[in-house]
Amino acid sequence: MGVDIQGKLRMALGAVKDHASIGKAMICSHHEGKDFSSIEVAVVRATGHDSGPIDDKHMHEILFLVSNSPGSIHFLAERISRRLGKTRDNLVALKTLSLTHRLLRGGNRCFEQQLRNAHASGHLQMSTRCFLRNISDPSVSFIHKYAAYLEERIGWVINQAGKLEPVMSQGDLESRCYDEKSIDMVFRKLPKCQVFIDRVLDCSPFNISPLDNLAQAAMSNTLKESFQVYKTYSEGVAALVNMFFDLTRAARALACQILRRASQQSQELHNLFENCKRIIENKNLDYPVVQIITMDHLMALEQFSTYIATSCSSSVLSKNVSTPPILDCITKSEGDEKDAGNFSWSPTLFSCTLETKISKVWVVFED
């Protein structure tokens, strides 16, 4: 077996660069402050040129130093951005992105908020433009896609229940009625979920080697978060279908667009998870069962939506009008005709339970 002289030389030069960066940070400590220089040293050590994963002790050290240094979030964000922007080494770039990801996952809610503010103000940047010339390199391709995923991920937050949800703008949702909040949730959150899933789908595992511990760890964290978002996504799609025929004509058209995109994503997400089961060597990943939305379902909804609109406009919609045959593939067959208001989605499409609607009508039972 030959010795990788070039690889050993590259690691040796990288170690020299790391030591030089650490020495420079210590020399400049009287300008930035002792705690701030310690943060910079911890960032350099966590994102070293070696091929090993990020050491947990460096991660905990950064969180400890930042929590005890008020106003240091922007400094941390700038040092991470500078580390990513100046390096030409694939390992350092992937480590720096992974460090950002772990900080988003490992900090408290206040820390996450401050990190998002640092990104919004431009202090935290995840640009990988310096690697554009090497786009044909599979590892570089994954770095670009992972950076794009993190750009989307920073717009999401871990709520008090430990679930990932998009950061929504402040509104008067509390003053709205239940139905309006449901529609708002569906039409605002579902598009965000679809963008998130697109970024996950871009992170193809085909370029990840079983020996690439950094990429394996990065993809594992990405998959864990995609599982949470997919659960919210599937519940939202089920709720959208459940309220479909209560929507206005314009809203139904928008719903069809969302469902058409969901149909494509469900198949692609299913394929991604199946490929990851073979390529990603993390046995602790609990893959969800992706419910495939077929084109037959979409055609049925679109045709029945057109049927309702046409019938209403011509004033011929009544209880005596039978539903179009296309609905037979998704309505429950009980031997009798169903009114459009009683339309029910096939239970085989989604396995999640829809929310129960509580009636306000009192019922008196006899003894």
Short mmCIF file of C-alpha atoms in Angstrom, two decimals:
data_model
loop_
_atom_site.label_atom_id
_atom_site.label_comp_id
_atom_site.label_asym_id
_atom_site.label_seq_id
_atom_site.Cartn_x
_atom_site.Cartn_y
_atom_site.Cartn_z
CA MET A 1 0.00 0.00 0.00
CA GLY A 2 1.47 3.35 -1.05
CA VAL A 3 1.94 6.22 1.34
CA ASP A 4 -0.08 9.36 0.63
CA ILE A 5 2.84 11.77 0.75
CA GLN A 6 0.82 14.65 -0.66
CA GLY A 7 -1.95 14.15 1.89
CA LYS A 8 0.48 14.01 4.81
CA LEU A 9 2.25 17.13 3.57
CA ARG A 10 -1.06 18.97 3.24
CA MET A 11 -2.03 18.04 6.80
CA ALA A 12 1.37 19.13 8.12
CA LEU A 13 1.10 22.51 6.39
CA GLY A 14 -2.44 22.84 7.69
CA ALA A 15 -1.26 22.21 11.25
CA VAL A 16 1.35 24.94 10.83
CA LYS A 17 -1.33 27.34 9.61
CA ASP A 18 -3.54 26.50 12.59
CA HIS A 19 -0.71 27.16 15.04
CA ALA A 20 0.03 30.45 13.29
CA SER A 21 -3.62 31.51 13.52
CA ILE A 22 -3.76 30.63 17.20
CA GLY A 23 -0.52 32.56 17.86
CA LYS A 24 -1.84 35.60 16.01
CA ALA A 25 -5.07 35.54 18.03
CA MET A 26 -3.12 35.43 21.29
CA ILE A 27 -0.84 38.30 20.24
CA CYS A 28 -3.83 40.45 19.36
CA SER A 29 -5.64 39.60 22.60
CA HIS A 30 -4.98 43.00 24.14
CA HIS A 31 -6.90 44.60 21.25
CA GLU A 32 -9.96 42.37 21.27
CA GLY A 33 -10.06 41.31 24.91
CA LYS A 34 -9.03 38.09 26.60
CA ASP A 35 -12.38 36.31 26.29
CA PHE A 36 -12.80 37.26 22.65
CA SER A 37 -9.35 35.94 21.73
CA SER A 38 -10.20 32.70 23.49
CA ILE A 39 -13.27 32.40 21.27
CA GLU A 40 -11.15 32.84 18.16
CA VAL A 41 -8.67 30.21 19.36
CA ALA A 42 -11.53 27.79 20.06
CA VAL A 43 -12.93 28.34 16.55
CA VAL A 44 -9.53 27.61 14.98
CA ARG A 45 -9.08 24.46 17.03
CA ALA A 46 -12.60 23.22 16.26
CA THR A 47 -12.08 23.72 12.51
CA GLY A 48 -8.53 22.42 12.18
CA HIS A 49 -7.02 20.93 9.04
CA ASP A 50 -7.14 17.36 10.37
CA SER A 51 -9.70 14.93 8.98
CA GLY A 52 -11.28 14.11 12.33
CA PRO A 53 -14.76 15.35 13.33
CA ILE A 54 -15.28 18.42 15.50
CA ASP A 55 -14.28 17.62 19.07
CA ASP A 56 -17.16 18.11 21.50
CA LYS A 57 -14.89 19.87 23.97
CA HIS A 58 -14.24 22.69 21.47
CA MET A 59 -17.97 23.00 20.83
CA HIS A 60 -18.73 23.24 24.57
CA GLU A 61 -15.85 25.64 25.06
CA ILE A 62 -17.24 28.04 22.45
CA LEU A 63 -20.72 27.95 24.01
CA PHE A 64 -19.23 28.52 27.49
CA LEU A 65 -17.05 31.44 26.37
CA VAL A 66 -19.87 33.14 24.48
CA SER A 67 -22.32 32.75 27.35
CA ASN A 68 -19.82 34.45 29.69
CA SER A 69 -18.86 37.23 27.26
CA PRO A 70 -21.76 39.63 26.62
CA GLY A 71 -21.76 41.00 23.10
CA SER A 72 -19.47 38.31 21.75
CA ILE A 73 -21.97 36.74 19.32
CA HIS A 74 -21.06 39.11 16.50
CA PHE A 75 -17.37 38.50 17.13
CA LEU A 76 -17.95 34.75 16.97
CA ALA A 77 -19.97 35.12 13.76
CA GLU A 78 -17.27 37.25 12.15
CA ARG A 79 -14.52 34.76 13.02
CA ILE A 80 -16.54 31.86 11.63
CA SER A 81 -17.23 33.83 8.43
CA ARG A 82 -13.57 34.81 8.09
CA ARG A 83 -12.47 31.22 8.62
CA LEU A 84 -14.81 30.03 5.87
CA GLY A 85 -14.05 32.89 3.52
CA LYS A 86 -10.25 32.60 3.64
CA THR A 87 -9.72 28.84 3.59
CA ARG A 88 -9.05 26.88 0.42
CA ASP A 89 -9.11 23.56 2.24
CA ASN A 90 -12.19 21.34 1.85
CA LEU A 91 -11.88 19.91 5.35
CA VAL A 92 -11.70 23.32 7.03
CA ALA A 93 -14.65 24.62 5.00
CA LEU A 94 -16.84 21.61 5.84
CA LYS A 95 -15.81 21.79 9.50
CA THR A 96 -16.67 25.49 9.65
CA LEU A 97 -20.11 24.87 8.17
CA SER A 98 -20.63 21.93 10.54
CA LEU A 99 -19.63 24.13 13.47
CA THR A 100 -22.29 26.66 12.45
CA HIS A 101 -24.85 23.87 12.19
CA ARG A 102 -23.97 22.47 15.61
CA LEU A 103 -24.15 25.92 17.18
CA LEU A 104 -27.66 26.31 15.79
CA ARG A 105 -28.59 22.93 17.24
CA GLY A 106 -26.65 23.10 20.50
CA GLY A 107 -27.34 26.57 21.87
CA ASN A 108 -30.35 27.85 23.79
CA ARG A 109 -33.15 29.83 22.19
CA CYS A 110 -31.58 33.19 23.07
CA PHE A 111 -28.30 32.11 21.50
CA GLU A 112 -30.10 30.95 18.34
CA GLN A 113 -31.90 34.28 18.08
CA GLN A 114 -28.66 36.22 18.42
CA LEU A 115 -27.00 34.02 15.80
CA ARG A 116 -29.90 34.66 13.38
CA ASN A 117 -29.58 38.39 14.04
CA ALA A 118 -25.87 38.15 13.28
CA HIS A 119 -26.70 36.48 9.97
CA ALA A 120 -29.34 39.09 9.14
CA SER A 121 -26.87 41.91 9.88
CA GLY A 122 -24.18 40.33 7.70
CA HIS A 123 -21.80 39.33 10.50
CA LEU A 124 -22.42 35.62 9.87
CA GLN A 125 -21.91 34.59 6.25
CA MET A 126 -21.79 31.14 4.71
CA SER A 127 -20.36 32.01 1.33
CA THR A 128 -18.40 29.30 -0.50
CA ARG A 129 -17.48 31.40 -3.54
CA CYS A 130 -13.78 30.58 -3.14
CA PHE A 131 -14.57 26.97 -4.16
CA LEU A 132 -16.47 27.79 -7.36
CA ARG A 133 -13.53 26.89 -9.58
CA ASN A 134 -13.49 23.35 -8.20
CA ILE A 135 -17.23 22.69 -8.60
CA SER A 136 -16.49 19.42 -10.42
CA ASP A 137 -14.97 18.01 -7.22
CA PRO A 138 -17.67 15.88 -5.49
CA SER A 139 -16.62 17.02 -2.01
CA VAL A 140 -16.74 20.67 -3.10
CA SER A 141 -20.18 20.11 -4.60
CA PHE A 142 -21.43 18.82 -1.26
CA ILE A 143 -19.92 21.87 0.51
CA HIS A 144 -21.89 24.23 -1.74
CA LYS A 145 -25.14 22.32 -1.21
CA TYR A 146 -24.60 22.05 2.53
CA ALA A 147 -23.96 25.80 2.73
CA ALA A 148 -27.21 26.43 0.82
CA TYR A 149 -29.03 24.17 3.27
CA LEU A 150 -27.65 26.12 6.24
CA GLU A 151 -28.74 29.40 4.63
CA GLU A 152 -32.29 28.04 4.77
CA ARG A 153 -31.84 26.32 8.13
CA ILE A 154 -30.93 29.55 9.90
CA GLY A 155 -34.47 30.74 9.22
CA TRP A 156 -35.84 27.96 11.42
CA VAL A 157 -35.93 27.66 15.19
CA ILE A 158 -36.24 24.84 17.72
CA ASN A 159 -39.39 25.59 19.70
CA GLN A 160 -40.09 24.79 23.34
CA ALA A 161 -41.35 21.33 22.37
CA GLY A 162 -37.99 20.56 20.75
CA LYS A 163 -39.43 20.65 17.22
CA LEU A 164 -38.08 22.58 14.27
CA GLU A 165 -40.36 25.27 12.91
CA PRO A 166 -39.89 28.26 10.57
CA VAL A 167 -39.47 31.72 12.04
CA MET A 168 -42.75 33.46 11.27
CA SER A 169 -43.27 37.22 11.25
CA GLN A 170 -45.17 38.63 14.18
CA GLY A 171 -48.86 39.03 13.44
CA ASP A 172 -52.23 39.07 15.07
CA LEU A 173 -52.70 35.29 14.90
CA GLU A 174 -53.82 35.22 18.52
CA SER A 175 -56.87 37.32 17.73
CA ARG A 176 -58.00 35.22 14.79
CA CYS A 177 -60.50 32.40 14.90
CA TYR A 178 -59.47 28.77 14.72
CA ASP A 179 -60.31 28.24 11.02
CA GLU A 180 -58.43 31.33 9.92
CA LYS A 181 -55.37 30.30 11.90
CA SER A 182 -55.47 26.86 10.27
CA ILE A 183 -55.58 28.34 6.77
CA ASP A 184 -52.84 30.80 7.67
CA MET A 185 -50.68 27.98 9.03
CA VAL A 186 -51.14 25.90 5.89
CA PHE A 187 -50.52 28.60 3.31
CA ARG A 188 -47.60 30.18 5.18
CA LYS A 189 -45.83 27.17 6.60
CA LEU A 190 -46.22 24.69 3.76
CA PRO A 191 -44.26 26.78 1.21
CA LYS A 192 -41.49 27.21 3.80
CA CYS A 193 -41.46 23.46 4.40
CA GLN A 194 -41.21 22.86 0.65
CA VAL A 195 -38.20 25.18 0.32
CA PHE A 196 -36.57 23.44 3.28
CA ILE A 197 -37.14 20.01 1.73
CA ASP A 198 -35.73 21.23 -1.59
CA ARG A 199 -32.48 22.15 0.18
CA VAL A 200 -32.40 18.71 1.81
CA LEU A 201 -32.98 17.01 -1.54
CA ASP A 202 -30.06 18.94 -3.02
CA CYS A 203 -27.70 17.38 -0.46
CA SER A 204 -27.37 14.14 -2.36
CA PRO A 205 -25.50 11.40 -0.43
CA PHE A 206 -24.02 9.84 -3.58
CA ASN A 207 -20.84 11.90 -3.24
CA ILE A 208 -20.32 10.95 0.40
CA SER A 209 -17.79 8.25 1.14
CA PRO A 210 -18.26 5.93 4.15
CA LEU A 211 -14.78 7.05 5.27
CA ASP A 212 -15.71 10.75 5.11
CA ASN A 213 -16.68 11.21 8.75
CA LEU A 214 -17.27 14.95 8.37
CA ALA A 215 -19.73 14.63 5.50
CA GLN A 216 -21.42 11.65 7.17
CA ALA A 217 -21.97 13.69 10.36
CA ALA A 218 -23.19 16.73 8.42
CA MET A 219 -25.68 14.66 6.42
CA SER A 220 -26.87 12.85 9.56
CA ASN A 221 -27.76 16.14 11.26
CA THR A 222 -29.45 17.32 8.08
CA LEU A 223 -31.53 14.14 7.90
CA LYS A 224 -32.56 14.38 11.56
CA GLU A 225 -33.94 17.85 10.94
CA SER A 226 -35.63 16.80 7.71
CA PHE A 227 -37.52 14.10 9.63
CA GLN A 228 -39.02 16.75 11.93
CA VAL A 229 -39.91 19.09 9.08
CA TYR A 230 -41.46 16.24 7.07
CA LYS A 231 -43.82 15.45 9.96
CA THR A 232 -44.99 19.07 10.02
CA TYR A 233 -45.16 19.01 6.24
CA SER A 234 -47.32 15.87 6.02
CA GLU A 235 -49.67 17.17 8.72
CA GLY A 236 -50.01 20.45 6.84
CA VAL A 237 -50.75 18.72 3.53
CA ALA A 238 -53.38 16.55 5.21
CA ALA A 239 -54.97 19.65 6.76
CA LEU A 240 -54.90 21.39 3.37
CA VAL A 241 -56.73 18.48 1.73
CA ASN A 242 -59.23 18.37 4.59
CA MET A 243 -60.15 22.05 4.13
CA PHE A 244 -59.81 22.01 0.31
CA PHE A 245 -63.52 22.32 -0.56
CA ASP A 246 -64.08 25.05 2.07
CA LEU A 247 -61.59 27.32 0.31
CA THR A 248 -62.34 30.01 -2.22
CA ARG A 249 -61.67 29.32 -5.88
CA ALA A 250 -58.41 31.31 -5.82
CA ALA A 251 -57.27 29.54 -2.67
CA ARG A 252 -58.05 26.14 -4.21
CA ALA A 253 -55.87 27.02 -7.20
CA LEU A 254 -53.00 27.88 -4.84
CA ALA A 255 -53.65 24.66 -2.92
CA CYS A 256 -53.38 22.65 -6.15
CA GLN A 257 -50.01 24.25 -6.86
CA ILE A 258 -48.77 23.31 -3.39
CA LEU A 259 -50.08 19.75 -3.74
CA ARG A 260 -48.56 19.37 -7.22
CA ARG A 261 -45.16 20.30 -5.81
CA ALA A 262 -45.76 18.03 -2.82
CA SER A 263 -46.40 15.13 -5.18
CA GLN A 264 -42.99 15.54 -6.80
CA GLN A 265 -41.22 16.09 -3.49
CA SER A 266 -42.79 13.06 -1.82
CA GLN A 267 -41.34 10.73 -4.45
CA GLU A 268 -37.92 12.41 -4.39
CA LEU A 269 -37.83 12.42 -0.59
CA HIS A 270 -38.72 8.74 -0.51
CA ASN A 271 -35.84 7.99 -2.89
CA LEU A 272 -33.44 10.15 -0.87
CA PHE A 273 -34.23 8.36 2.38
CA GLU A 274 -33.84 4.96 0.74
CA ASN A 275 -30.43 5.96 -0.65
CA CYS A 276 -29.34 7.39 2.70
CA LYS A 277 -30.18 4.13 4.42
CA ARG A 278 -27.50 2.48 2.28
CA ILE A 279 -24.90 5.26 2.23
CA ILE A 280 -25.12 7.07 5.58
CA GLU A 281 -23.65 4.84 8.26
CA ASN A 282 -25.69 6.12 11.18
CA LYS A 283 -27.83 3.38 12.64
CA ASN A 284 -29.60 5.76 15.03
CA LEU A 285 -31.53 7.55 12.29
CA ASP A 286 -35.27 6.87 12.57
CA TYR A 287 -36.47 7.30 8.99
CA PRO A 288 -40.16 8.17 8.57
CA VAL A 289 -42.41 6.44 6.07
CA VAL A 290 -42.96 8.91 3.23
CA GLN A 291 -46.52 8.88 1.94
CA ILE A 292 -46.42 9.19 -1.86
CA ILE A 293 -48.93 11.63 -3.36
CA THR A 294 -49.84 10.31 -6.80
CA MET A 295 -50.87 12.31 -9.86
CA ASP A 296 -54.25 10.54 -9.75
CA HIS A 297 -54.98 12.28 -6.46
CA LEU A 298 -54.03 15.66 -7.91
CA MET A 299 -56.04 15.17 -11.10
CA ALA A 300 -59.07 14.22 -9.04
CA LEU A 301 -58.83 17.32 -6.88
CA GLU A 302 -58.20 19.65 -9.81
CA GLN A 303 -61.04 18.22 -11.90
CA PHE A 304 -63.48 18.24 -9.01
CA SER A 305 -62.45 21.82 -8.18
CA THR A 306 -63.19 22.81 -11.77
CA TYR A 307 -66.45 20.85 -11.60
CA ILE A 308 -67.58 22.78 -8.51
CA ALA A 309 -66.60 26.14 -10.01
CA THR A 310 -68.42 25.39 -13.27
CA SER A 311 -71.52 24.10 -11.51
CA CYS A 312 -71.69 27.08 -9.17
CA SER A 313 -71.25 29.60 -11.98
CA SER A 314 -74.06 28.00 -13.98
CA SER A 315 -76.28 27.63 -10.90
CA VAL A 316 -76.86 23.95 -11.50
CA LEU A 317 -75.09 22.55 -8.45
CA SER A 318 -77.57 20.64 -6.33
CA LYS A 319 -77.84 17.52 -4.23
CA ASN A 320 -79.26 15.62 -7.16
CA VAL A 321 -76.12 16.13 -9.27
CA SER A 322 -73.79 13.16 -9.12
CA THR A 323 -70.07 13.62 -8.59
CA PRO A 324 -67.70 13.06 -11.52
CA PRO A 325 -66.28 9.53 -11.96
CA ILE A 326 -62.72 10.72 -11.43
CA LEU A 327 -63.41 11.01 -7.69
CA ASP A 328 -63.89 7.27 -7.36
CA CYS A 329 -60.14 6.80 -6.83
CA ILE A 330 -60.02 9.00 -3.73
CA THR A 331 -63.48 9.05 -2.16
CA LYS A 332 -64.74 6.41 0.21
CA SER A 333 -66.95 3.96 -1.68
CA GLU A 334 -69.99 3.19 0.47
CA GLY A 335 -72.45 2.40 -2.32
CA ASP A 336 -74.21 5.79 -2.22
CA GLU A 337 -73.42 9.17 -3.72
CA LYS A 338 -71.61 11.75 -1.62
CA ASP A 339 -72.27 15.47 -1.55
CA ALA A 340 -69.28 17.69 -2.28
CA GLY A 341 -69.38 19.03 1.27
CA ASN A 342 -68.91 15.53 2.64
CA PHE A 343 -65.88 14.78 0.49
CA SER A 344 -63.25 12.83 2.44
CA TRP A 345 -59.64 12.13 1.52
CA SER A 346 -58.57 8.53 1.30
CA PRO A 347 -57.00 7.37 4.59
CA THR A 348 -54.29 5.54 2.66
CA LEU A 349 -52.70 8.81 1.55
CA PHE A 350 -51.64 10.09 4.95
CA SER A 351 -51.17 8.16 8.13
CA CYS A 352 -51.27 11.18 10.43
CA THR A 353 -54.42 11.97 12.43
CA LEU A 354 -56.27 15.13 11.53
CA GLU A 355 -57.23 17.58 14.24
CA THR A 356 -60.61 16.97 15.87
CA LYS A 357 -63.18 19.75 15.50
CA ILE A 358 -65.25 20.20 18.65
CA SER A 359 -68.90 21.08 18.20
CA LYS A 360 -70.41 23.88 20.29
CA VAL A 361 -73.91 22.31 20.20
CA TRP A 362 -75.08 20.82 23.49
CA VAL A 363 -76.55 17.33 23.34
CA VAL A 364 -78.87 16.08 26.11
CA PHE A 365 -78.69 12.34 26.78
CA GLU A 366 -81.51 10.41 28.38
CA ASP A 367 -80.83 8.50 31.58
#
